PDB file of C-alpha atoms and ligand atoms in Angstrom:
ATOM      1  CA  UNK E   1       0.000   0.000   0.000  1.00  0.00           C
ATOM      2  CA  UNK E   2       0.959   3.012  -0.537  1.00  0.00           C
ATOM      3  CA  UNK E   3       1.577   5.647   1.861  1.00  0.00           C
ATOM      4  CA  UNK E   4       0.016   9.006   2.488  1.00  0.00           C
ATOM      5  CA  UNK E   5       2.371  12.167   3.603  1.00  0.00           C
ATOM      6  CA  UNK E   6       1.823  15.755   4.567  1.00  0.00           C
ATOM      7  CA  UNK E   7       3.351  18.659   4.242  1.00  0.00           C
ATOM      8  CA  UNK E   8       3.329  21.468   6.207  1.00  0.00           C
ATOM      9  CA  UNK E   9       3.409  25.139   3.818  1.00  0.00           C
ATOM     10  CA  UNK E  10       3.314  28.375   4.052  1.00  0.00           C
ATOM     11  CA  UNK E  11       2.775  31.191   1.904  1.00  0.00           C
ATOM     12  CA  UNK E  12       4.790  33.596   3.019  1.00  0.00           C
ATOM     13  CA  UNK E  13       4.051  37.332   3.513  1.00  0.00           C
ATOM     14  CA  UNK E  14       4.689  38.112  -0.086  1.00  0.00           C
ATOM     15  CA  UNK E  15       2.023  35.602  -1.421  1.00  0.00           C
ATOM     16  CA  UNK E  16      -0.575  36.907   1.263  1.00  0.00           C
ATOM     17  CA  UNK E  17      -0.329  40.821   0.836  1.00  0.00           C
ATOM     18  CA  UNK E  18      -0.494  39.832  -3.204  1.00  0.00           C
ATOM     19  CA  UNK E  19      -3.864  37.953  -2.889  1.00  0.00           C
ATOM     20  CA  UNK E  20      -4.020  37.364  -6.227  1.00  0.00           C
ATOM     21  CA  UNK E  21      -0.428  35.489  -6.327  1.00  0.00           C
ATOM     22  CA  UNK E  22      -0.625  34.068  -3.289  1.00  0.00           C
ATOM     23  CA  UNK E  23      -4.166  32.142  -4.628  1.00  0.00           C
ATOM     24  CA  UNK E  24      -2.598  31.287  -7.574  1.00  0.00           C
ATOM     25  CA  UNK E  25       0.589  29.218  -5.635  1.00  0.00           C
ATOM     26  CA  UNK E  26      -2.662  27.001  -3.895  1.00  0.00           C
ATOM     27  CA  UNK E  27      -4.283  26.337  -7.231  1.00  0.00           C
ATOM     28  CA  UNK E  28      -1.585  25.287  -8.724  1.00  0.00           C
ATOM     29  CA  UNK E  29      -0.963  23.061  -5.936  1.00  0.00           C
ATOM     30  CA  UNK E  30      -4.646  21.947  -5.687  1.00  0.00           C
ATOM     31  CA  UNK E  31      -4.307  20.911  -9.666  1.00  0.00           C
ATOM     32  CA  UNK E  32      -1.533  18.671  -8.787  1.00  0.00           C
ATOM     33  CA  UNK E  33      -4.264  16.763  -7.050  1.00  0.00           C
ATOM     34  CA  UNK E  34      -3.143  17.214  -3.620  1.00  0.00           C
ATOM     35  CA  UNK E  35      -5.643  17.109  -0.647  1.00  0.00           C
ATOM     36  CA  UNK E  36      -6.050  20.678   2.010  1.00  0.00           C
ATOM     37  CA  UNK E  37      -6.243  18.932   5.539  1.00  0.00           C
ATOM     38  CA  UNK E  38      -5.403  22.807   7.063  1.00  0.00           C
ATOM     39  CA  UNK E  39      -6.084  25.984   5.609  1.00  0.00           C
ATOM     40  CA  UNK E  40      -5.538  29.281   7.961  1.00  0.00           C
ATOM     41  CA  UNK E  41      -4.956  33.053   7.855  1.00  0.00           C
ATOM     42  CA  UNK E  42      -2.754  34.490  10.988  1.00  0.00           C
ATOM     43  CA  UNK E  43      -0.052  36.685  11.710  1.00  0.00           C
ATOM     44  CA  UNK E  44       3.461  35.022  13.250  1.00  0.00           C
ATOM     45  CA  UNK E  45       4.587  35.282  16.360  1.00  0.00           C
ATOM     46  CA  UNK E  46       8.322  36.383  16.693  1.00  0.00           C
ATOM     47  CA  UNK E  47       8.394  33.443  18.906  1.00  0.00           C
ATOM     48  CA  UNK E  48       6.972  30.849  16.677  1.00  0.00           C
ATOM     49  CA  UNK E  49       8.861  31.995  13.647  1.00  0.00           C
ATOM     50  CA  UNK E  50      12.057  31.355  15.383  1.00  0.00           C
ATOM     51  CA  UNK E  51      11.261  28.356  16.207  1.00  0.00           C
ATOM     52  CA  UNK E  52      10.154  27.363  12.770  1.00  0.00           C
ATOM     53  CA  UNK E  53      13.616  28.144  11.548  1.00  0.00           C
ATOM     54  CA  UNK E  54      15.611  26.988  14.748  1.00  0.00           C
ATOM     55  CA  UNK E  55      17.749  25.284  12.254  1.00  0.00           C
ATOM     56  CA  UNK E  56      18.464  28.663  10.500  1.00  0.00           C
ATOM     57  CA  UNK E  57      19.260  30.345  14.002  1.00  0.00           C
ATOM     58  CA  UNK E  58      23.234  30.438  13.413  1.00  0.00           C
ATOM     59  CA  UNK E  59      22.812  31.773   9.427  1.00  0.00           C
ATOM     60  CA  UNK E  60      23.847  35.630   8.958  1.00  0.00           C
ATOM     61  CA  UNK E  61      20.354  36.258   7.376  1.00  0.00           C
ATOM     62  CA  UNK E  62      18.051  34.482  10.357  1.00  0.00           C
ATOM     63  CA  UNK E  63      17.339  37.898  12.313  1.00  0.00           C
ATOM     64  CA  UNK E  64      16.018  39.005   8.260  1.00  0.00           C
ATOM     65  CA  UNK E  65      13.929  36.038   7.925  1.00  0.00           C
ATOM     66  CA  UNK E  66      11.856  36.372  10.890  1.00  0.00           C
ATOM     67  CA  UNK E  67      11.189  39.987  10.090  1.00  0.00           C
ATOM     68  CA  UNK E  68      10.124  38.702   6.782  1.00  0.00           C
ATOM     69  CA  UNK E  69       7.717  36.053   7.897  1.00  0.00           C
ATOM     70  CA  UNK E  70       6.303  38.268  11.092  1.00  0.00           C
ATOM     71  CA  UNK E  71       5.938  41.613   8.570  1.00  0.00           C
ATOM     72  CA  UNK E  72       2.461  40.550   7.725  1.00  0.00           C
ATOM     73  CA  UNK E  73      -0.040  37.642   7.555  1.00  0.00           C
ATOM     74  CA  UNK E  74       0.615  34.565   6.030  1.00  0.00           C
ATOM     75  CA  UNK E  75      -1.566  31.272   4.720  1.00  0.00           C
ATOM     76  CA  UNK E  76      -0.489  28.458   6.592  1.00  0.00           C
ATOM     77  CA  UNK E  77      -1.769  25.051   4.930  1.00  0.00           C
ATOM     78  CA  UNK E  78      -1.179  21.338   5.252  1.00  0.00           C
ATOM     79  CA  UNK E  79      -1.384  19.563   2.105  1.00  0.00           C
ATOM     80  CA  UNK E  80      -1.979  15.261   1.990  1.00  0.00           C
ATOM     81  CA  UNK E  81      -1.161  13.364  -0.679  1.00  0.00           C
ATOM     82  CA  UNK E  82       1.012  10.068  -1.638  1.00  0.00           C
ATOM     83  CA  UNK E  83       4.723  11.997  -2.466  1.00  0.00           C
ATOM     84  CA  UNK E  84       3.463  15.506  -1.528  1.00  0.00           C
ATOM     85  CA  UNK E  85       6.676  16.863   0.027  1.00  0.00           C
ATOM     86  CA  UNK E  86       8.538  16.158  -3.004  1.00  0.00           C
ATOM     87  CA  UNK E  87       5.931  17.279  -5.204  1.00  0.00           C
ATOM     88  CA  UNK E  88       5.731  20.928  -3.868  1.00  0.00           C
ATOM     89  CA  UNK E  89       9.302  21.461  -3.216  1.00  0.00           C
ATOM     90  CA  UNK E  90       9.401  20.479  -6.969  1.00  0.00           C
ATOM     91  CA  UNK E  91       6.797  22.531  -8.009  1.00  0.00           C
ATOM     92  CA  UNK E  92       8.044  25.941  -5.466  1.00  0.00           C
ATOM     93  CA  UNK E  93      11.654  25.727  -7.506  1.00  0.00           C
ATOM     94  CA  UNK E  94      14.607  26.687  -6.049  1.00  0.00           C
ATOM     95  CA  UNK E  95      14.947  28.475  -3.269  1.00  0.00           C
ATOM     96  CA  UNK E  96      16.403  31.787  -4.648  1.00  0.00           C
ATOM     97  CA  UNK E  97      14.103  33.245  -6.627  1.00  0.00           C
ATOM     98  CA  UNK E  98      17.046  34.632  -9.701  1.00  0.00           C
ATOM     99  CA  UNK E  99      17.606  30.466  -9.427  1.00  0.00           C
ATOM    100  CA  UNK E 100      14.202  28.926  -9.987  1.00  0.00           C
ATOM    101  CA  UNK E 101      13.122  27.567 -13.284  1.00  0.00           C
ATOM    102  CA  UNK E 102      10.732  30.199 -14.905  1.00  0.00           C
ATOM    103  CA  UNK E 103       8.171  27.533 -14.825  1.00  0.00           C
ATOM    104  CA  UNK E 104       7.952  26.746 -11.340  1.00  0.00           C
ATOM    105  CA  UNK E 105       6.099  28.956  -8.893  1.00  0.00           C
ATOM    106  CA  UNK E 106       8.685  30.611  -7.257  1.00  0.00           C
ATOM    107  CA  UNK E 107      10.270  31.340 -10.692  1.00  0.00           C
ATOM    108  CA  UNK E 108       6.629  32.892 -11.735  1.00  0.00           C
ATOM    109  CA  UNK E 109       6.033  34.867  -8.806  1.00  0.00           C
ATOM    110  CA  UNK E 110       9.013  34.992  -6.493  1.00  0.00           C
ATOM    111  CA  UNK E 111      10.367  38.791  -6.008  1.00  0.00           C
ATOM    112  CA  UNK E 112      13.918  38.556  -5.016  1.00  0.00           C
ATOM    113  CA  UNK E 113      16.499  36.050  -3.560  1.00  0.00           C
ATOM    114  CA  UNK E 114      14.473  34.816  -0.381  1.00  0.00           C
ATOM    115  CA  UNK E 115      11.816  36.326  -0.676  1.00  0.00           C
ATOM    116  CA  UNK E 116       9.997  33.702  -2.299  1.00  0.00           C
ATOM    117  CA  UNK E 117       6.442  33.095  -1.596  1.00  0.00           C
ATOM    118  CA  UNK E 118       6.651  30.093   0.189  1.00  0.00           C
ATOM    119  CA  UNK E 119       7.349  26.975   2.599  1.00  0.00           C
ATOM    120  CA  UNK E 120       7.670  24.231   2.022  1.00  0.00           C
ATOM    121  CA  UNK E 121       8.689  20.790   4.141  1.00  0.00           C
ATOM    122  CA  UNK E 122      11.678  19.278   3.060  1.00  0.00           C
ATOM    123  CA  UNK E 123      10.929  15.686   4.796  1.00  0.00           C
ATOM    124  CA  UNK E 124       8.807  13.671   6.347  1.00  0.00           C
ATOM    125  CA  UNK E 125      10.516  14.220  10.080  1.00  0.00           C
ATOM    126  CA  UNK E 126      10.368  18.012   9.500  1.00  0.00           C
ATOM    127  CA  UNK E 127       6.878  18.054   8.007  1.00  0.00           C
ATOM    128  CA  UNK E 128       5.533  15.816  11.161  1.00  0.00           C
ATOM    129  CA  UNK E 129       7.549  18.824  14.057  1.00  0.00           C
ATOM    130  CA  UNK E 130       6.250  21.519  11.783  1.00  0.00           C
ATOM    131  CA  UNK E 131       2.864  20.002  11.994  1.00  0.00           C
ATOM    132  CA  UNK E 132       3.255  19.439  15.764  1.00  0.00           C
ATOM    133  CA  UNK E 133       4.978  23.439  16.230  1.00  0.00           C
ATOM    134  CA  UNK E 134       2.105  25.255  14.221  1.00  0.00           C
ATOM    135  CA  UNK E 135      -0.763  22.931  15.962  1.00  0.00           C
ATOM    136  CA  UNK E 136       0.548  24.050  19.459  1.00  0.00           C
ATOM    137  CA  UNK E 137       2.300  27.319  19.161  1.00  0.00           C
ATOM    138  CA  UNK E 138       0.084  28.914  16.366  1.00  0.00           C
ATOM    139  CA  UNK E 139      -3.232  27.165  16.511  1.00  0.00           C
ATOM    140  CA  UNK E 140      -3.261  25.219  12.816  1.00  0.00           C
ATOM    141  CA  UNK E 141      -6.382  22.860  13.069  1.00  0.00           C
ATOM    142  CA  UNK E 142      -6.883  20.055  10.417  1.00  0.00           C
ATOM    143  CA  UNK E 143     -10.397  20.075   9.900  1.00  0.00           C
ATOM    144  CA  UNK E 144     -12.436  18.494   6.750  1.00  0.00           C
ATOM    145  CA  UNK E 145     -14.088  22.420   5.655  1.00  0.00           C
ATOM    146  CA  UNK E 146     -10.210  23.122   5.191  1.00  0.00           C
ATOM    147  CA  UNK E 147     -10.232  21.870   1.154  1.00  0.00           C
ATOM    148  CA  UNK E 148     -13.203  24.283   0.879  1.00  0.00           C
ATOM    149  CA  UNK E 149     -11.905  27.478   2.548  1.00  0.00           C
ATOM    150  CA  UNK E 150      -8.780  26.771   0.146  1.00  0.00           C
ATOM    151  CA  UNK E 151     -11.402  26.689  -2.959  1.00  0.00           C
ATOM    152  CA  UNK E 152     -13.234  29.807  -1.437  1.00  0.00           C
ATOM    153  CA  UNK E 153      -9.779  31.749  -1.422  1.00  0.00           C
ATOM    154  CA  UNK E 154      -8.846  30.711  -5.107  1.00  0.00           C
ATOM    155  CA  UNK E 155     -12.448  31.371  -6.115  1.00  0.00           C
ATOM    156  CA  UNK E 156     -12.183  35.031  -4.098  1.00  0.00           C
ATOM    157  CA  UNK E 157      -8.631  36.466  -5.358  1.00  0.00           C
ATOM    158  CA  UNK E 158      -7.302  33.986  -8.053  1.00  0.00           C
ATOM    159  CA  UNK E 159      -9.559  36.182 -10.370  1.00  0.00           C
ATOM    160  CA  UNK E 160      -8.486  39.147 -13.183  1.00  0.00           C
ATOM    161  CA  UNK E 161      -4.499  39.868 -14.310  1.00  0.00           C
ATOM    162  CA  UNK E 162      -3.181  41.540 -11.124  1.00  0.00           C
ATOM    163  CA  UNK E 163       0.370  40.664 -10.960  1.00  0.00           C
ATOM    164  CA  UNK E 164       3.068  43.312 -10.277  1.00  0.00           C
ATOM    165  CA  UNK E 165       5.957  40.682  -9.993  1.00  0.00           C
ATOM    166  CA  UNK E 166       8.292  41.987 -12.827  1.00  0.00           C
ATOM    167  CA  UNK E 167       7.738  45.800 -11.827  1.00  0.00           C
ATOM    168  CA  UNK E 168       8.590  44.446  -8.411  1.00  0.00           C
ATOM    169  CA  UNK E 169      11.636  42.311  -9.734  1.00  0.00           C
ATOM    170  CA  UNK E 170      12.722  46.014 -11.576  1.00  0.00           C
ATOM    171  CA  UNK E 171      12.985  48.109  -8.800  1.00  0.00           C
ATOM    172  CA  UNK E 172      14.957  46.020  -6.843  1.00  0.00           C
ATOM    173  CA  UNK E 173      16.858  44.945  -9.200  1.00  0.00           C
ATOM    174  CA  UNK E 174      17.740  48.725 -10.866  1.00  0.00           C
ATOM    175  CA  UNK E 175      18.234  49.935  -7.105  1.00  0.00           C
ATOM    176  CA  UNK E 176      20.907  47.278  -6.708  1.00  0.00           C
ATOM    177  CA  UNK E 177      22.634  47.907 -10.570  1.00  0.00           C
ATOM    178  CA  UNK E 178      22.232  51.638  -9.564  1.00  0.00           C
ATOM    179  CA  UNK E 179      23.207  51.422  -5.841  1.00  0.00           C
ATOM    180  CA  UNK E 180      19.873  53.585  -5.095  1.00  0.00           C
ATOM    181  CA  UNK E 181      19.112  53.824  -1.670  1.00  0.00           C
ATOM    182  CA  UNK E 182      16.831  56.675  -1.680  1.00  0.00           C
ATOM    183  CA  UNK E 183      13.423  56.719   0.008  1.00  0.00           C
ATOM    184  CA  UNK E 184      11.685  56.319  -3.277  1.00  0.00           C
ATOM    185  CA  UNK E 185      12.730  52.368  -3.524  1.00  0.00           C
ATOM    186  CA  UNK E 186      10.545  51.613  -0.627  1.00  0.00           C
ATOM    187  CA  UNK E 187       7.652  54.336  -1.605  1.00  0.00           C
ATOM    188  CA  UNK E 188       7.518  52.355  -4.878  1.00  0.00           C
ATOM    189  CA  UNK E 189       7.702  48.972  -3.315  1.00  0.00           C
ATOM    190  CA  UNK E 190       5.136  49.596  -0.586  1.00  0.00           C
ATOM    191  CA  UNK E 191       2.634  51.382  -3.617  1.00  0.00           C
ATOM    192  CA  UNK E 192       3.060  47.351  -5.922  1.00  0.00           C
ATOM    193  CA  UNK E 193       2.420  45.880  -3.167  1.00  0.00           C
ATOM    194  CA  UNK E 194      -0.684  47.507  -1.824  1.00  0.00           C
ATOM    195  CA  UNK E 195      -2.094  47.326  -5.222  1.00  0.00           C
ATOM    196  CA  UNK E 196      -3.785  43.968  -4.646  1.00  0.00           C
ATOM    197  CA  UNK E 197      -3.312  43.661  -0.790  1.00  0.00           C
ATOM    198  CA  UNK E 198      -6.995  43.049   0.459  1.00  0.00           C
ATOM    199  CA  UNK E 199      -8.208  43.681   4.136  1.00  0.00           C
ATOM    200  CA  UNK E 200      -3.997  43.564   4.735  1.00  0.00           C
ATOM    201  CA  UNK E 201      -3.124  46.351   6.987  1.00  0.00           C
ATOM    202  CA  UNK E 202      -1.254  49.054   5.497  1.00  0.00           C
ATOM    203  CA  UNK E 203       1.972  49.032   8.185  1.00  0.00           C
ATOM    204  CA  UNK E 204       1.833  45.206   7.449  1.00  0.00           C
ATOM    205  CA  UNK E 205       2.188  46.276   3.526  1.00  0.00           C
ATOM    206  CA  UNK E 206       4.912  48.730   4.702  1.00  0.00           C
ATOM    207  CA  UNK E 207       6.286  46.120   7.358  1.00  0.00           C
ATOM    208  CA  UNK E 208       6.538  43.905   4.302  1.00  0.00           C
ATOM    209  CA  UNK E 209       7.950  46.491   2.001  1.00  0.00           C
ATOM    210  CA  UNK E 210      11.011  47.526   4.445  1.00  0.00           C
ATOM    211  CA  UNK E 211      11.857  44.145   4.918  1.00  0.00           C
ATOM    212  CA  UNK E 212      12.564  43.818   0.959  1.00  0.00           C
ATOM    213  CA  UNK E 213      14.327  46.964   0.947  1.00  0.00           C
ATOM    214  CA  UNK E 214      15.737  46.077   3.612  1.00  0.00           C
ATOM    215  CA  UNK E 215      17.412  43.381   1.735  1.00  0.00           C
ATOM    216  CA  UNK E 216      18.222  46.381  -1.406  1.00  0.00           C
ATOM    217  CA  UNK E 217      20.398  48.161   1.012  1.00  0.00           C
ATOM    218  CA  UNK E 218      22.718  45.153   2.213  1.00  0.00           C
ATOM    219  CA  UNK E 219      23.354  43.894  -1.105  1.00  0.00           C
ATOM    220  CA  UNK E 220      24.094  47.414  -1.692  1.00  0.00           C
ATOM    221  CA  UNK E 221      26.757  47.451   0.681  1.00  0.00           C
ATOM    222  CA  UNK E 222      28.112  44.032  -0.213  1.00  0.00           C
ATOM    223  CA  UNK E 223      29.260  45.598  -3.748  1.00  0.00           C
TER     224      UNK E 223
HETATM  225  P1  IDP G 301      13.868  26.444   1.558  1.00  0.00           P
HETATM  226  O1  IDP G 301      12.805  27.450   1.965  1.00  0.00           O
HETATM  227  O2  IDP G 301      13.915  26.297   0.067  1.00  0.00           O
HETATM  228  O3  IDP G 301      13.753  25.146   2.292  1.00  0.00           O
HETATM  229  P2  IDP G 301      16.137  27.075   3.284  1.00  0.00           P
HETATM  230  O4  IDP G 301      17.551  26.929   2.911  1.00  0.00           O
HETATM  231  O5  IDP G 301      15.547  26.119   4.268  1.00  0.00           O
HETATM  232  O6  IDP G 301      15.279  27.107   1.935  1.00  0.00           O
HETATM  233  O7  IDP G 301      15.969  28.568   3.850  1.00  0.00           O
HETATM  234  C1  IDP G 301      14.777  28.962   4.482  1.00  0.00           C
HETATM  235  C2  IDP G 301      14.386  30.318   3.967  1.00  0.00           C
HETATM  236  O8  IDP G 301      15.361  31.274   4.380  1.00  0.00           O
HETATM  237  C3  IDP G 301      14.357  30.444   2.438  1.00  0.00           C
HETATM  238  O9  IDP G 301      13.146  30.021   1.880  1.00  0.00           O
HETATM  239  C4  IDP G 301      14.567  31.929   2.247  1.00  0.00           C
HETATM  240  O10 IDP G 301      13.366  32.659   2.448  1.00  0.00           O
HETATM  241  C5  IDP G 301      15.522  32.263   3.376  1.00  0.00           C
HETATM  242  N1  IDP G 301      16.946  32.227   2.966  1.00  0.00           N
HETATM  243  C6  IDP G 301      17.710  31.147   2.747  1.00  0.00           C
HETATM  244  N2  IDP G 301      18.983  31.492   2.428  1.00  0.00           N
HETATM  245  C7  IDP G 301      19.007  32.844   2.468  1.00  0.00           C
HETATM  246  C8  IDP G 301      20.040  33.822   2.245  1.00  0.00           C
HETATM  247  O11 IDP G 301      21.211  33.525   1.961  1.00  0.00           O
HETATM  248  N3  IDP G 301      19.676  35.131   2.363  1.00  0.00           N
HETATM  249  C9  IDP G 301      18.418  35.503   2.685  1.00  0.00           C
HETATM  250  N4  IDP G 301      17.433  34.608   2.921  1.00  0.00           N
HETATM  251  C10 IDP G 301      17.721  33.309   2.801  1.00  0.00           C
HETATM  252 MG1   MG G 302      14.087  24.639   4.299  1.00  0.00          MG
END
């Protein structure tokens, strides 16, 4: 027989403030015939997004990563389906965005290096503490109304032609070329990204936004 896995994903700030984006990623991972057992809206606790990336705690870029995944809500879902955590780390790409295929999702709609729309488990033993971490810590719930809240969502934002990635991709990646660091980079970033950010608060779209720039300015000084 064979056997059924989850895996635990998020969509990451960047897929959430872009609704439409964000319910594109879970149709395409819907179409791959993959079963929602979870499907929740929340905002991350400092506390819980450390310990999510506990094994990232030592990396020069973990204190960045938490800002990025407490800057604004996020769609936590667990997915079930024979081969699933291969399936969406296939279909998410690499995980730098300038490295993923142009077919895969975070190739599509990834903006910049890690920012890049979303979790995914890398194994069964991670996808079973992740499970256990977000039940406890951040209140995930499998329930059997979770496949249709994730079909309500698509049906809600994965509608019209809203998608500011490449704008998006341009000014950060002209700031960089042009070692900009001006104000304007994160007026313009904050103004794409409200542009389809529904019932998101706006200093979660500018929480969002600074963390990105954020990112501008170090690479900045790295040249
Ligand atoms: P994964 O998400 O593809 O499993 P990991 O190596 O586990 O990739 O890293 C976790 C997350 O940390 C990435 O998805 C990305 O958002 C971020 N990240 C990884 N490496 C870097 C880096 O060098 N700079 C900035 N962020 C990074
Ligand atoms: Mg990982």
């Amino acid at each position: 027989m064979k056997s059924l896995e989850r895996s635990f994903v998020i969509i990451k700030p960047d897929g959430t403030v872009r609704r439409r984006i964000g319910a594109l990623v879970i149709k395409a991972l819907l179409e791959r015939g993959y079963r929602v057992r979870a499907f929740k809206e929340m905002r991350v606790t400092r506390r819980l997004a450390e310990m999510h990336y506990a094994v990232h705690s030592e990396k020069p870029f973990f204190s960045w990563l938490v800002d990025f995944i407490t800057s604004a809500p996020v769609l936590v879902l667990i997915f079930q389906a024979e081969n699933v955590i291969q399936g969406i780390r296939d279909a998410l790409g690499s995980t730098f965005v300038q490295k993923a295929e142009p077919s895969t999702l975070r190739g599509k709609y990834g903006i910049w290096a890690g920012v890049n729309i979303a979790h995914a488990s890398d194994a069964s033993e991670t996808a079973s503490e992740e499970i256990r971490l977000w039940t406890s810590e951040g209140g995930v719930v499998e329930s059997d109304d979770a496949g249709s809240n994730a079909l309500d969502y698509i049906e809600r934002y994965a509608v019209g032609d809203t998608d500011f990635t490449m704008e998006i991709r341009s000014i950060v990646r002209d700031a960089i070329e042009e070692r900009d660091t001006s104000e304007t980079i994160l007026e313009s970033l904050t103004d794409l990204l409200r542009k389809d950010a529904n019932g998101i608060e706006n200093q979660e779209i500018e929480a969002l936004a600074r963390v990105i720039h954020e990112f501008v300015l170090e690479e900045i000084e790295k040249q």
